[in-house]
mmCIF file of C-alpha atoms and ligand atoms in Angstrom:
data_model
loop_
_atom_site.group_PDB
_atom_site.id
_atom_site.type_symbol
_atom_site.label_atom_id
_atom_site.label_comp_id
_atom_site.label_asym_id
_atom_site.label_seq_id
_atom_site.Cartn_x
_atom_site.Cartn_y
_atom_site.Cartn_z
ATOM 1 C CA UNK A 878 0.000 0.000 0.000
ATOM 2 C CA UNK A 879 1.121 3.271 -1.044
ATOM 3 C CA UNK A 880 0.801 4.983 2.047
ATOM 4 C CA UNK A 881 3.609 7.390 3.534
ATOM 5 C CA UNK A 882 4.140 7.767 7.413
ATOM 6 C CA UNK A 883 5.382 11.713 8.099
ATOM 7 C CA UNK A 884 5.414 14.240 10.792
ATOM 8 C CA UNK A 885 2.229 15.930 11.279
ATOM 9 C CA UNK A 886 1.865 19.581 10.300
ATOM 10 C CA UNK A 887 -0.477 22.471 11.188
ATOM 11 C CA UNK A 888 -2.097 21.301 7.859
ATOM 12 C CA UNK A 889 -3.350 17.876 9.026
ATOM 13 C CA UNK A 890 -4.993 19.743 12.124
ATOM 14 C CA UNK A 891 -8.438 19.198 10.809
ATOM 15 C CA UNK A 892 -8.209 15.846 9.035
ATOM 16 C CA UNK A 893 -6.981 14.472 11.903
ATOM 17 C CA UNK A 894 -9.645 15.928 13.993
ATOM 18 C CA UNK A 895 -12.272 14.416 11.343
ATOM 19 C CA UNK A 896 -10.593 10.915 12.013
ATOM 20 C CA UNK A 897 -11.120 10.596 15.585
ATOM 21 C CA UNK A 898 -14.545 11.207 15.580
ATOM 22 C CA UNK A 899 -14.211 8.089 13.313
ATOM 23 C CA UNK A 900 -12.168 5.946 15.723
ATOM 24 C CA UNK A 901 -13.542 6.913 19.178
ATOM 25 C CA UNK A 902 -16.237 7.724 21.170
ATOM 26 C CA UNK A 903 -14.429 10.171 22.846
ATOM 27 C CA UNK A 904 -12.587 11.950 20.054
ATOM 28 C CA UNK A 905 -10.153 14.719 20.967
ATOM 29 C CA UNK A 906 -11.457 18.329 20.016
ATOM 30 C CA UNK A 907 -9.383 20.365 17.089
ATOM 31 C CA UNK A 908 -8.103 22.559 19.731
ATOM 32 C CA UNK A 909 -6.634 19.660 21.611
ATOM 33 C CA UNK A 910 -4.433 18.793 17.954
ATOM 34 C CA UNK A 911 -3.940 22.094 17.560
ATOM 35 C CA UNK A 912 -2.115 22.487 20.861
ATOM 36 C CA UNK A 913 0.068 19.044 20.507
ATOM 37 C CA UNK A 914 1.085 20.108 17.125
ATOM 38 C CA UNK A 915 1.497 23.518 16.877
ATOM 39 C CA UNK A 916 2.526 24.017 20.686
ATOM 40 C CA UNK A 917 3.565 20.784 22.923
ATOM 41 C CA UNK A 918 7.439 20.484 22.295
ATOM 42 C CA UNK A 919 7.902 16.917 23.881
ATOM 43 C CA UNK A 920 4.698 15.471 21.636
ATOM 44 C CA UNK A 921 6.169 13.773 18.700
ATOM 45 C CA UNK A 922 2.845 12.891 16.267
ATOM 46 C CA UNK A 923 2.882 10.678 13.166
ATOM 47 C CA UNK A 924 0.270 10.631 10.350
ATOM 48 C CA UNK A 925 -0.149 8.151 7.531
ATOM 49 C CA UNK A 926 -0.608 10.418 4.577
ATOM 50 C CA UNK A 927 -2.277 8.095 1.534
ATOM 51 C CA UNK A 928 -2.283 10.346 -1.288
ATOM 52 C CA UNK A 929 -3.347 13.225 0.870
ATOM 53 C CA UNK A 930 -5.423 11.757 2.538
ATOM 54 C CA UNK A 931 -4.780 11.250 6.527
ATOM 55 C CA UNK A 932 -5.545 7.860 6.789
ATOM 56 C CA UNK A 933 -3.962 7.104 10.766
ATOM 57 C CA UNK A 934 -2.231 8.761 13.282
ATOM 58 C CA UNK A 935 -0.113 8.291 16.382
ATOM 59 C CA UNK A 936 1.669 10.422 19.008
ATOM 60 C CA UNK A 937 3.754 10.403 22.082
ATOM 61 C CA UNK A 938 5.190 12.900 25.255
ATOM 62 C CA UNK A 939 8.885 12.342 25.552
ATOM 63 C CA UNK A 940 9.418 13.700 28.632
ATOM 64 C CA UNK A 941 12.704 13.086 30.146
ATOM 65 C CA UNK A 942 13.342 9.621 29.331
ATOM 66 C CA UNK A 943 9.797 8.122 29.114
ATOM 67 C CA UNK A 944 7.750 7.823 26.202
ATOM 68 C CA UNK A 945 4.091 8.631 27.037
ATOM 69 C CA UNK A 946 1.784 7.177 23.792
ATOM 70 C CA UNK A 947 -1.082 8.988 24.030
ATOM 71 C CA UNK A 948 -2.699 8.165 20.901
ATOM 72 C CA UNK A 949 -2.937 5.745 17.702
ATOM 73 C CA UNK A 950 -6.094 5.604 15.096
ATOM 74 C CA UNK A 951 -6.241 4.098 12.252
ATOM 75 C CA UNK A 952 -8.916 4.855 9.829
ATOM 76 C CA UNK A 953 -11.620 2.065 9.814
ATOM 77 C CA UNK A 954 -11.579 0.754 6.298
ATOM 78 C CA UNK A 955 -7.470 0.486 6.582
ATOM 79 C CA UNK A 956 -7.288 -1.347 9.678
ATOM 80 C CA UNK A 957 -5.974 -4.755 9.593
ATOM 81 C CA UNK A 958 -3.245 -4.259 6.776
ATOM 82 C CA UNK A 959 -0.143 -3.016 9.150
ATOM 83 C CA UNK A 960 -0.506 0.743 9.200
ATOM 84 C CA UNK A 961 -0.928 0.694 13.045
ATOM 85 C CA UNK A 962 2.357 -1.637 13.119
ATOM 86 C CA UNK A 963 4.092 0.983 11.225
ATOM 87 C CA UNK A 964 2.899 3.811 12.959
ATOM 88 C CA UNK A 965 3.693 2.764 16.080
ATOM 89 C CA UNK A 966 6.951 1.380 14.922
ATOM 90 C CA UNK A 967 8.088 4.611 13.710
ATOM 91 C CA UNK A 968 6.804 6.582 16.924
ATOM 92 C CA UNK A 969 9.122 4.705 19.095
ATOM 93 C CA UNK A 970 12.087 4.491 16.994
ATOM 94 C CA UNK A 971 11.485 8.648 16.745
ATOM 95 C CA UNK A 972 10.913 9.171 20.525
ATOM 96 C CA UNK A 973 14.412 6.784 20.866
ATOM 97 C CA UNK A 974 16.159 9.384 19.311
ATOM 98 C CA UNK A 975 15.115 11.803 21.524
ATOM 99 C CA UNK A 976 15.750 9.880 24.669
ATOM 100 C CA UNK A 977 13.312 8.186 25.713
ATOM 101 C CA UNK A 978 14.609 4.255 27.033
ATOM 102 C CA UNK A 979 10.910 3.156 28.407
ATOM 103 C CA UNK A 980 7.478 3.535 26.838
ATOM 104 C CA UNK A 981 3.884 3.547 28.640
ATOM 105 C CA UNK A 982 0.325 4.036 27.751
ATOM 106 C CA UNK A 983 -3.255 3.172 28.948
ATOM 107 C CA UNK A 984 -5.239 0.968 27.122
ATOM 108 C CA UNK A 985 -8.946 -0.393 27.202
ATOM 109 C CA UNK A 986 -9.283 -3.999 29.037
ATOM 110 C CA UNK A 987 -11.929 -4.111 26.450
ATOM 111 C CA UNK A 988 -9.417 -3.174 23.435
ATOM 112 C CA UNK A 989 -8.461 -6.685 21.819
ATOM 113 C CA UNK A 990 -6.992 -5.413 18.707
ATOM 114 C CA UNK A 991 -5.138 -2.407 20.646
ATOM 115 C CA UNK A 992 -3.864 -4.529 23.290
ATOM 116 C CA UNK A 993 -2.685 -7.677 20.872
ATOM 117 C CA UNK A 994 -0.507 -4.593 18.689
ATOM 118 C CA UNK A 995 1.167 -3.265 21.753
ATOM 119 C CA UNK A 996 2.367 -7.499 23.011
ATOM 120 C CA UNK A 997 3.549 -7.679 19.525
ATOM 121 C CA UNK A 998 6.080 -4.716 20.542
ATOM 122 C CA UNK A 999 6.916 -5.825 23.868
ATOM 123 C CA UNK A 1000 4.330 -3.795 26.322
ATOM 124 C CA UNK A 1001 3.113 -5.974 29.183
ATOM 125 C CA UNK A 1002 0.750 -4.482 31.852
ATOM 126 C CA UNK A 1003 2.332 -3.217 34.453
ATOM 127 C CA UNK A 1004 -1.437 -1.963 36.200
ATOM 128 C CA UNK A 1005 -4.613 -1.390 36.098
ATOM 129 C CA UNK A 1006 -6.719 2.299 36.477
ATOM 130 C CA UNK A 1007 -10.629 1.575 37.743
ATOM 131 C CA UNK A 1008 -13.547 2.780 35.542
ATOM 132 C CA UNK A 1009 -11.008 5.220 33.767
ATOM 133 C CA UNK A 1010 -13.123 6.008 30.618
ATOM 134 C CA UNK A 1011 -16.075 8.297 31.085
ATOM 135 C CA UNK A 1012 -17.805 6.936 28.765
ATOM 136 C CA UNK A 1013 -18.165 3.355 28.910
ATOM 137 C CA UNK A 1014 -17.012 3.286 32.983
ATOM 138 C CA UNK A 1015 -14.252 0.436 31.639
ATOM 139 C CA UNK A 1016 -10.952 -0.162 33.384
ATOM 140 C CA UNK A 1017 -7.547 1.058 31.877
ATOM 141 C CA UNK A 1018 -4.984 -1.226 31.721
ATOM 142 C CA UNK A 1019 -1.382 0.392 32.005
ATOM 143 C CA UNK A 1020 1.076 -0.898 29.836
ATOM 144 C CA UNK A 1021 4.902 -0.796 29.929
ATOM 145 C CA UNK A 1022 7.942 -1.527 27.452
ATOM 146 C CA UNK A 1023 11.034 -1.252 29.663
HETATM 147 C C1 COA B 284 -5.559 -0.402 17.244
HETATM 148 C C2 COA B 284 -5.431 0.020 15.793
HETATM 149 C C3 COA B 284 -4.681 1.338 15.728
HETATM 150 C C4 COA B 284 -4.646 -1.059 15.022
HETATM 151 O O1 COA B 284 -4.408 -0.551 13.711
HETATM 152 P P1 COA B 284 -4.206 -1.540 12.459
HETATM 153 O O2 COA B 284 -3.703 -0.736 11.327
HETATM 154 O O3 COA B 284 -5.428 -2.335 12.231
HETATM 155 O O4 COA B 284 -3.036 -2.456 13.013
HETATM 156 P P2 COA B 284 -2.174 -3.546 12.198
HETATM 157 O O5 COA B 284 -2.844 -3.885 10.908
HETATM 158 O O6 COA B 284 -0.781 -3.059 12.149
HETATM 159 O O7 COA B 284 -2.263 -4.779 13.153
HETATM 160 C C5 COA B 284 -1.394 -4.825 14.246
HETATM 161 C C6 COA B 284 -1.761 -5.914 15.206
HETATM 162 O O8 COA B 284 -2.943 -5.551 15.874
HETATM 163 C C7 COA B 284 -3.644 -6.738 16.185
HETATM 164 N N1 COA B 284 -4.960 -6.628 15.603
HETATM 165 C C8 COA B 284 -5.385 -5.757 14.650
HETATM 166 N N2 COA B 284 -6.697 -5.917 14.449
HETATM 167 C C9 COA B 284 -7.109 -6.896 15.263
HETATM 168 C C10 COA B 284 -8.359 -7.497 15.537
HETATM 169 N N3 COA B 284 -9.469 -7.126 14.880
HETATM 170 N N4 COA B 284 -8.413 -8.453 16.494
HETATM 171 C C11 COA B 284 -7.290 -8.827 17.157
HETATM 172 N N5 COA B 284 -6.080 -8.297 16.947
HETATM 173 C C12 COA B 284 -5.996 -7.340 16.018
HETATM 174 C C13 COA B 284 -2.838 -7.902 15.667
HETATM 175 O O9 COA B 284 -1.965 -8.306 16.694
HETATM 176 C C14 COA B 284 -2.058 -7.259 14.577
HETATM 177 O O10 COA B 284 -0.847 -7.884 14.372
HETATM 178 P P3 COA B 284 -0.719 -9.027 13.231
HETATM 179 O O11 COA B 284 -1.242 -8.421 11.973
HETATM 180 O O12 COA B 284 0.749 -9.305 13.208
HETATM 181 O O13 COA B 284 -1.554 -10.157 13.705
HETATM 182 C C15 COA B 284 -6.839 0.155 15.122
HETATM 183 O O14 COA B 284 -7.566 -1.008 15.369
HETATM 184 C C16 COA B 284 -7.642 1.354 15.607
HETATM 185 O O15 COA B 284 -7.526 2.463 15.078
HETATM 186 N N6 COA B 284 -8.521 1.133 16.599
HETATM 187 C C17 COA B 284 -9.403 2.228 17.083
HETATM 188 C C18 COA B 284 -8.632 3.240 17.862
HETATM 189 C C19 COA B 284 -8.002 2.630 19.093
HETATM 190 O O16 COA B 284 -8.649 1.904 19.837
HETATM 191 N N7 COA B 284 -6.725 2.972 19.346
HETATM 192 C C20 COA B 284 -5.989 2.499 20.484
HETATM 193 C C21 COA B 284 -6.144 3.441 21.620
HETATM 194 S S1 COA B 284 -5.247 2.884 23.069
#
């Protein structure tokens, strides 16, 4: 698939916006992009640009030497053909560069296909954070890569 994975620029601000309405129930507001692009100087965020058209994303807080994920999406009708692999591939091999030696995130107990991506890179759960999403009251599981 002819799909490139690049920085994300103030350009993508609204795409991306437009894709996490697709991908979660809670989607993050364009302000919220606007602020980790434009503004947040330890958020590293990747897009998958397919001929223009922002197809997944991912992103990640370096902050000293831990890498926080705090997002990865990848549009519904190109799930299952390795973008997320790639994304989140790239992400980490990025955030190395800038220091980080650990990674972390929260994840879904209910999040199969989120959770079986992160064992294929190592994370095991380290934790767990009671009735953490608003809006389904499920428990987060936290996940380290050490
Ligand atoms: C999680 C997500 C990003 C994966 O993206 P993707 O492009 O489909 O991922 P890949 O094609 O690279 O698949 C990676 C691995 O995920 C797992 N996976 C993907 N879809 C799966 C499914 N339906 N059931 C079980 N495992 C699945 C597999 O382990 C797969 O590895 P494999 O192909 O070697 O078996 C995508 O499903 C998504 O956007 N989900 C909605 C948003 C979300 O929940 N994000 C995570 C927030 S913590």
């Amino acid at each position: 698939m002819n799909c490139i994975i690049r920085l994300a620029e103030e350009r993508d601000i609204d795409a991306l916006a437009t894709l996490d309405k697709l991908c979660f129930t809670l989607p993050w507001d364009r302000s919220s992009f606007e602020f980790e692009i434009k503004e947040n100087l330890k958020a590293i965020y990747l897009v998958a640009d397919y001929n223009g058209k922002i197809i997944g994303y991912a992103g990640i807080w370096v902050i000293l030497d831990e890498g926080h994920i705090t997002n990865i999406a990848v549009h519904p009708d190109f799930r299952n053909r390795g973008l997320g692999t790639r994304l989140l591939s790239e992400l980490i091999e990025l955030s190395e560069r800038r220091g980080a030696k650990r990674h972390t995130l929260e994840v879904s107990v209910a999040n199969h296909s989120a959770i079986s991506l992160y064992n294929k890179f190592g994370f095991e759960t380290a934790g767990k954070r009671e009735k953490y999403y608003e809006d389904t009251n499920e428990d987060a599981l936290i996940l380290w890569r050490l």
